Coordinates of C-alpha atoms and ligand atoms in Angstrom, one line a residue:
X1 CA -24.4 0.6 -12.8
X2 CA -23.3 -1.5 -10.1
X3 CA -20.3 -1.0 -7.8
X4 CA -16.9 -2.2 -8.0
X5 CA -15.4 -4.5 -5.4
X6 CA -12.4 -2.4 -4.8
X7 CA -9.5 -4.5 -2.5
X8 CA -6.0 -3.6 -1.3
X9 CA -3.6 -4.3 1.6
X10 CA -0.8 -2.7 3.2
X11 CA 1.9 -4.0 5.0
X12 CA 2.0 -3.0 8.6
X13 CA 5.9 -2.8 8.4
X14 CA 6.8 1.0 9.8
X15 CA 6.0 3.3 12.3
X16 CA 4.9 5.6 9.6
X17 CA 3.8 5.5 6.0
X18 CA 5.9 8.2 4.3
X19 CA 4.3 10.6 1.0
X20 CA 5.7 8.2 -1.5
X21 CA 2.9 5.3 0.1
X22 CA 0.3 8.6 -0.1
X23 CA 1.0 9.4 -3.6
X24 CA 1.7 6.3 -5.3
X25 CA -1.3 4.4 -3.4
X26 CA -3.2 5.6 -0.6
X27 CA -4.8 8.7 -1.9
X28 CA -6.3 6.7 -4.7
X29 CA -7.2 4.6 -1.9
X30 CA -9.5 7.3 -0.5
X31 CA -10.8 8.3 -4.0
X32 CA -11.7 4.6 -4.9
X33 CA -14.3 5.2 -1.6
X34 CA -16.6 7.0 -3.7
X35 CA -18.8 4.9 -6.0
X36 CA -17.1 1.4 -5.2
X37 CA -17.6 -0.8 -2.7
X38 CA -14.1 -0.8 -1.4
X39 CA -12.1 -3.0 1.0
X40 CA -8.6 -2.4 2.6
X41 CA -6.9 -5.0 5.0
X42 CA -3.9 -4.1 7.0
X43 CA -1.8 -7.1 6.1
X44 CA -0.3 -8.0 9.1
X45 CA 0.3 -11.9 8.7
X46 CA 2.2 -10.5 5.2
X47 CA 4.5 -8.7 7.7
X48 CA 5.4 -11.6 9.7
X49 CA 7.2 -12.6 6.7
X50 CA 9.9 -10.1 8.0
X51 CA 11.6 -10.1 11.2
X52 CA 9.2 -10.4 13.7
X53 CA 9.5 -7.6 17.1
X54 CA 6.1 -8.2 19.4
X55 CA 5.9 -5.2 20.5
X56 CA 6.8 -3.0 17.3
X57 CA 4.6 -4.6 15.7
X58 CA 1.3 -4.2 17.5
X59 CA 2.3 -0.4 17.7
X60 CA 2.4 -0.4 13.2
X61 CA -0.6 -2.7 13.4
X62 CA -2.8 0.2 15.8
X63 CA -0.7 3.3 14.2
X64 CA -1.6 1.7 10.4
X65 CA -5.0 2.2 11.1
X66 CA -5.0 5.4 13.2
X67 CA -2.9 6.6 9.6
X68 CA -4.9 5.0 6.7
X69 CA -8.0 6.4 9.0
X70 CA -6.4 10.4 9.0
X71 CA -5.6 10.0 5.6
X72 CA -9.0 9.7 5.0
X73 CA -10.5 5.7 4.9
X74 CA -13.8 6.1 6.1
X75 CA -14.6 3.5 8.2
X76 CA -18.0 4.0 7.6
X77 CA -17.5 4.2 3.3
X78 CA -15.2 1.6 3.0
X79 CA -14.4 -1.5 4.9
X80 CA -11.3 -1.3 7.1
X81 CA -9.8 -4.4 8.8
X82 CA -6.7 -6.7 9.5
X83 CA -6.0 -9.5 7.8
X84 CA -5.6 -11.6 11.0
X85 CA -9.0 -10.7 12.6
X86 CA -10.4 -12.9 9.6
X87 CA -9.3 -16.5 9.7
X88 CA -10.7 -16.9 6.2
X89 CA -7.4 -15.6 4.9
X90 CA -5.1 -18.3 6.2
X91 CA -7.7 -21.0 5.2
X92 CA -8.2 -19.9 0.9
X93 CA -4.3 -19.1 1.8
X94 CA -3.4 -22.4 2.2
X95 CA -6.2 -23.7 -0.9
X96 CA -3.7 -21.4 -3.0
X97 CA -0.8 -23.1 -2.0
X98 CA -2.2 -26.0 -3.3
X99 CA -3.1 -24.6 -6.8
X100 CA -0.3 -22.7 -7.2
X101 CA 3.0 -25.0 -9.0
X102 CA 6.0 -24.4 -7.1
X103 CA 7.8 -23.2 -10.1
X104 CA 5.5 -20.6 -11.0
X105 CA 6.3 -19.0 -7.3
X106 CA 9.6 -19.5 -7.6
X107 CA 9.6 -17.1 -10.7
X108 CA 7.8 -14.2 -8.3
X109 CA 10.7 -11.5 -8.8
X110 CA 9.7 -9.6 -5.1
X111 CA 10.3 -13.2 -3.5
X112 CA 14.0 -13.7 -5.4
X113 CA 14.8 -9.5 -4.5
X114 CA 13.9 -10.3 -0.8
X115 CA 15.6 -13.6 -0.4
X116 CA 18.5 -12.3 -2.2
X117 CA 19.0 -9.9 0.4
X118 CA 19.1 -12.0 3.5
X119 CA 20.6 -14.8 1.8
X120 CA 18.5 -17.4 0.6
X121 CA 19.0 -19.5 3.2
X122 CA 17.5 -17.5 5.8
X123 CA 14.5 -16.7 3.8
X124 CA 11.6 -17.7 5.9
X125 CA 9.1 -20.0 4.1
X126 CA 6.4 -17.6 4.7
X127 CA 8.1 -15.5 1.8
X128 CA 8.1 -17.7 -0.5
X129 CA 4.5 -18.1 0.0
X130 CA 3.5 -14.7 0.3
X131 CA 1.6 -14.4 -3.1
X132 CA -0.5 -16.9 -2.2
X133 CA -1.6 -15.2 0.5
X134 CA -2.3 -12.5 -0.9
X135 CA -4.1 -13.8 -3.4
X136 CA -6.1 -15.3 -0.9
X137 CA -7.0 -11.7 0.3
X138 CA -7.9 -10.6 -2.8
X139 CA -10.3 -13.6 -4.1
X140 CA -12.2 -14.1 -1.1
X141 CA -13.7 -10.6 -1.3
X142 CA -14.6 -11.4 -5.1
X143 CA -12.4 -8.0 -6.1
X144 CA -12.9 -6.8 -9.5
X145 CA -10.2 -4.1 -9.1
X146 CA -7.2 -4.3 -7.0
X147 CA -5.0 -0.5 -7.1
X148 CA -1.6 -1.4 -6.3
X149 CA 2.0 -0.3 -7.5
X150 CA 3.7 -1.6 -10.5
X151 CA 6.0 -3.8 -7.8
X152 CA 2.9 -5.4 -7.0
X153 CA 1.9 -6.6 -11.3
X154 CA 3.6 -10.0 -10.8
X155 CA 1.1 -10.7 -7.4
X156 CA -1.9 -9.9 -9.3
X157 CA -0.9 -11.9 -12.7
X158 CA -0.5 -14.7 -10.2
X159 CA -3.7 -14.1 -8.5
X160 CA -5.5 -14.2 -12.0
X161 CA -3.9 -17.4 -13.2
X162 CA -4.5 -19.3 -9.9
X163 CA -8.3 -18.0 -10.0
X164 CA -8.6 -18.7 -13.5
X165 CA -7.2 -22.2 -13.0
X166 CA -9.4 -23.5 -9.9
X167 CA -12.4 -21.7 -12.1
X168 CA -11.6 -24.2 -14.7
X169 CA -10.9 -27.2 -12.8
X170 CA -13.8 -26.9 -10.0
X171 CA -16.5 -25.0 -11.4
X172 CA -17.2 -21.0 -10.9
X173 CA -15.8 -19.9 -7.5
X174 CA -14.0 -16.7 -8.0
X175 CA -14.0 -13.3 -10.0
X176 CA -11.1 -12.9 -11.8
X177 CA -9.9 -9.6 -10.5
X178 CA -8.2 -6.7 -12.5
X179 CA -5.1 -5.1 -11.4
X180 CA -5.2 -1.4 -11.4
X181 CA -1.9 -0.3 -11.5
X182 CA -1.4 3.4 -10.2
X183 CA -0.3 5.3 -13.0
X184 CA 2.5 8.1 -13.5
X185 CA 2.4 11.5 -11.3
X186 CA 2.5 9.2 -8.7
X187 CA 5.7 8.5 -8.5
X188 CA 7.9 9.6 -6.0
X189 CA 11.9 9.4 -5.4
X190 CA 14.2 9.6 -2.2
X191 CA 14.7 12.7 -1.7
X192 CA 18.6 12.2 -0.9
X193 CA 19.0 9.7 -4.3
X194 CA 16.5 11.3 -6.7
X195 CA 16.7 8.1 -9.2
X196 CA 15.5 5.7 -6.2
X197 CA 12.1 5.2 -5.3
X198 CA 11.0 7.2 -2.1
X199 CA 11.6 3.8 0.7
X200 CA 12.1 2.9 3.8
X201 CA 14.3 -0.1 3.0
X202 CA 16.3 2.4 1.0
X203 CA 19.3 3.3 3.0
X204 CA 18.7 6.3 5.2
X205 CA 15.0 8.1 6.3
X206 CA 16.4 11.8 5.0
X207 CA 15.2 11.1 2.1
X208 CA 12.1 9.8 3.2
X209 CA 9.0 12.2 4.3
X210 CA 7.0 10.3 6.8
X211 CA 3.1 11.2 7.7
X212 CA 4.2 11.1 11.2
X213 CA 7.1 12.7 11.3
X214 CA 6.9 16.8 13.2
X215 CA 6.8 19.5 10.4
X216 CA 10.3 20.7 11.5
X217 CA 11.8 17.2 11.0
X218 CA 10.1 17.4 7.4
X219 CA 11.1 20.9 6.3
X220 CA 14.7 20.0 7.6
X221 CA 14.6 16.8 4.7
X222 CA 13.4 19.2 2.1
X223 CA 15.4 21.6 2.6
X224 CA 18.5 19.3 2.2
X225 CA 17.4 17.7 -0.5
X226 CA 20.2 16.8 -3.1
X227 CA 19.4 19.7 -5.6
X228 CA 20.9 19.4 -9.4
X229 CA 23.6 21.1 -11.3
X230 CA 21.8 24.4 -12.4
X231 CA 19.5 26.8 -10.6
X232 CA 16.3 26.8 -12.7
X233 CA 13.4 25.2 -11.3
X234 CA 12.7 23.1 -14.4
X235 CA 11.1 20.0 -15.0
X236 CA 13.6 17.4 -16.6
X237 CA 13.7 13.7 -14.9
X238 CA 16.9 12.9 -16.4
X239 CA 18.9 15.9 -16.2
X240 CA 17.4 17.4 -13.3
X241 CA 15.8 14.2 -11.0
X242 CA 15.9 16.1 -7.6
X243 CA 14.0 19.1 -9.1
X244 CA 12.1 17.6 -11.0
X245 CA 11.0 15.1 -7.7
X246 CA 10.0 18.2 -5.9
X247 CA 8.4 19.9 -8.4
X248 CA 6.3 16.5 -8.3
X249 CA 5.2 16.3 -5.0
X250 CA 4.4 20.2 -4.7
X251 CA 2.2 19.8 -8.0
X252 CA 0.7 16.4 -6.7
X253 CA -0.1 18.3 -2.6
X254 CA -0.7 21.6 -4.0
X255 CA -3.0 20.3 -7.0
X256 CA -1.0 23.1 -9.3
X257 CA 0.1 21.8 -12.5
X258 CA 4.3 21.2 -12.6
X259 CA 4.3 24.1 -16.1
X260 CA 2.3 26.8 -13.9
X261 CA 5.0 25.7 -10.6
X262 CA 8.1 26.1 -13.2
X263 CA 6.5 29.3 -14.3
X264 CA 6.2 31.0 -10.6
X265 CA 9.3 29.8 -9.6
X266 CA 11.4 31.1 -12.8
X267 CA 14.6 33.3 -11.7
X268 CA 13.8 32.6 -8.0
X269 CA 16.4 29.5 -7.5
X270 CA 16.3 26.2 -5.3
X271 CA 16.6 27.8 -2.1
X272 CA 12.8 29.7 -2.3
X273 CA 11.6 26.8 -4.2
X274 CA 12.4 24.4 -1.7
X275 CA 11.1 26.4 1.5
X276 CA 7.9 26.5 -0.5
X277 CA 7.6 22.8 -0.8
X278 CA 8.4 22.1 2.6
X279 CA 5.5 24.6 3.4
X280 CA 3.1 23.0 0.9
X281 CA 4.2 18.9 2.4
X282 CA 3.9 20.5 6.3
X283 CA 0.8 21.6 5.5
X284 CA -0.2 19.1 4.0
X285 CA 0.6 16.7 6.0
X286 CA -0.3 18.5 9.6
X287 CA -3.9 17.6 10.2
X288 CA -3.6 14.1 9.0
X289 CA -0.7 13.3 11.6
X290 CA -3.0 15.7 14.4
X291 CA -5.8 13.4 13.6
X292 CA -3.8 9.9 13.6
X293 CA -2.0 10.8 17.1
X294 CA -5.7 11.5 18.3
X295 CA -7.2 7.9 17.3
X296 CA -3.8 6.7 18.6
X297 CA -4.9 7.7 22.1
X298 CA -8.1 5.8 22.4
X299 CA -6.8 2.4 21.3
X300 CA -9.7 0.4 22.5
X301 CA -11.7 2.7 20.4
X302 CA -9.6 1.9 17.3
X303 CA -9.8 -2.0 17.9
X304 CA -13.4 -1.4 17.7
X305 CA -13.3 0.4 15.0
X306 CA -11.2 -2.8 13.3
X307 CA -13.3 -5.5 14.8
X308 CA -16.2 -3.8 13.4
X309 CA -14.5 -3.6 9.8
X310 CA -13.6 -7.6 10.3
X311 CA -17.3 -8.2 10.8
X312 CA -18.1 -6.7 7.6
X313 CA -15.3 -8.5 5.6
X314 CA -15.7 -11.9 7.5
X315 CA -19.0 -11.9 6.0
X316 CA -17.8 -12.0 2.4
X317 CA -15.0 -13.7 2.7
X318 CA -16.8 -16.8 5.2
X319 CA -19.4 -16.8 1.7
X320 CA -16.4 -17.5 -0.7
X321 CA -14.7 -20.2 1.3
X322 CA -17.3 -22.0 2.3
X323 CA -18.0 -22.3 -2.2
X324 CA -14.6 -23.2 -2.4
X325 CA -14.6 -25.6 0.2
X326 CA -17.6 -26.9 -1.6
X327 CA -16.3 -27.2 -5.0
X328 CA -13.4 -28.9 -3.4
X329 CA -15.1 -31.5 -2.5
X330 CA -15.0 -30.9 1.0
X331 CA -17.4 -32.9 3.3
X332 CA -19.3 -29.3 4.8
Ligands
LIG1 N1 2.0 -7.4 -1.4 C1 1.4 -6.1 -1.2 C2 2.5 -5.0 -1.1 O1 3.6 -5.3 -0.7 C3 0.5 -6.0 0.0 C4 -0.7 -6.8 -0.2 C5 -1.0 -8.0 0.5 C6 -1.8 -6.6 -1.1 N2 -2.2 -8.4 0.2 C7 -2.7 -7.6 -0.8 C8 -2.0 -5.7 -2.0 C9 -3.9 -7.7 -1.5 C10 -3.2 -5.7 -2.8 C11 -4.1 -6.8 -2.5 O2 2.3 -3.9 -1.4

């Protein structure tokens, strides 16, 4: 059987990636190494979309990598680079502008969420055009399977119709890509406001365990996590959501199953349970942010590391363009 063309992208947008990125996406990340041909861009034009600080941004860029390398990308499985070190992605970006109708973008739910925020008015344009971008990144690479979050559905949709509709009107160019939407288990909720998403736009970090935070910052969120009416250590997502949160990030770092968790901790209340998923998260969670901080100290190493990945994906992606450049009717 032949391998899968695996491609995702991360935004670049915080200092740290936090265990609800881990759990929802990045560890199938690292499984998705073995047996596929994977690819994984740090999507830093994507976070330009936001506001824009130099030097912050150079730090996420270098600290994204040093992160997604800890957490266990291979550099050497897998192919690991920034969007920007390949030009191809601007150049297919601005082909899927042009393919795209302006009123199928304008129905992209993440664009009307994030504009709604700012005010529409000071929505960049670069927002609006986002999913074209990004479906840029993922047809140049010729991606059969692209694991993201739910959020992310409406991108990939988008991605298949544009494909499907230059396929149609200018010959065979592009695979049509699947989405591979990470399923349940995987989903993890602020630890403050147990029905919201774990987030970083979500008001406060204390509900947010971050990669890169020290173990005592992180066993100080557990421990004041908002618990539920009750004292059994129960599963119930309704009823119980802050329990029931923590009994899914234990089960998903330990690898115990949530009925065998509910089972030790029966009769020993929130205040044991908790200390032992802060232990079970700091431990986790120690040797990836050891090994990130220790990439982060030889950056020129890193870049090389990067540059190297860029090569790799440059190659691929110069292949498609200069097809759809062709089927264009581009003069070569
Ligand atoms: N929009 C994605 C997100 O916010 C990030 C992204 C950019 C991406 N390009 C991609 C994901 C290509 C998958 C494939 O999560």
């Amino acid at each position: 059987m032949t391998q899968k063309r695996v491609l995702s992208g991360i935004q670049p947008t915080s200092d740290s990636f936090h265990l609800g990125n881990y759990l929802g996406a990045l560890k199938q990340w690292v499984d998705l190494q073995s047996g596929n041909d994977a690819f994984y861009c740090i999507v830093d034009l994507h976070a330009l979309t936001g506001d824009i600080d130099p030097a912050l941004l150079r730090k996420r860029i270098l600290s994204s990598a040093a992160q997604l390398i800890a957490l266990g990308i291979s550099p050497e499985k897998s192919t690991l680079f920034v969007q920007s070190h390949v030009a191809e992605h601007n150049q297919l970006g601005w082909i899927m502008e042009c393919i795209a109708g302006f009123g199928e973008a304008n129905r992209m739910t993440q664009f009307k969420d994030k504009s709604a925020k700012g005010g529409a008015d000071t929505a960049r344009v670069g927002l609006f055009t986002y999913p074209m971008l990004q479906a840029a990144d993922i047809l140049l690479y010729q991606a059969d399977q692209v694991p993201v979050g739910e959020d992310q559905r409406q991108h990939i949709e988008l991605t298949r119709d544009l494909a499907i509709r230059f396929n149609t009107k200018f010959g065979d160019t592009f695979k049509i890509p699947e989405g591979y939407i990470l399923k349940s288990g995987s989903k993890i909720y602020d630890l403050q406001e147990p029905t919201n998403k774990m987030s970083k736009s979500a008001g406060s970090v204390a509900g947010v365990l971050e990669i890169m935070d020290t173990p005592e910052a992180n066993t100080k969120k557990i421990k004041s996590a908002t618990t539920d009416a009750g004292r059994e250590v129960t599963f119930d997502e309704k009823g119980k959501p802050g329990i029931s949160n923590l009994l899914t990030i234990h089960s998903a770092l330990s690898g115990k199953s949530v009925s065998d968790l509910e089972n030790e901790f029966a009769g020993k209340g929130y205040g044991d349970f908790k200390g032992a998923v802060a232990e079970v998260v700091v431990e986790y969670l120690r040797p990836i942010r050891t090994q990130a901080l220790k990439l982060l100290q030889d950056e020129a190493h890193l870049i090389k590391v990067l540059h190297d990945g860029a090569d790799k994906a440059r190659a691929v992606a110069s292949a498609t363009l200069a097809q759809t450049y062709k089927n264009l009717g581009l003069v070569l």
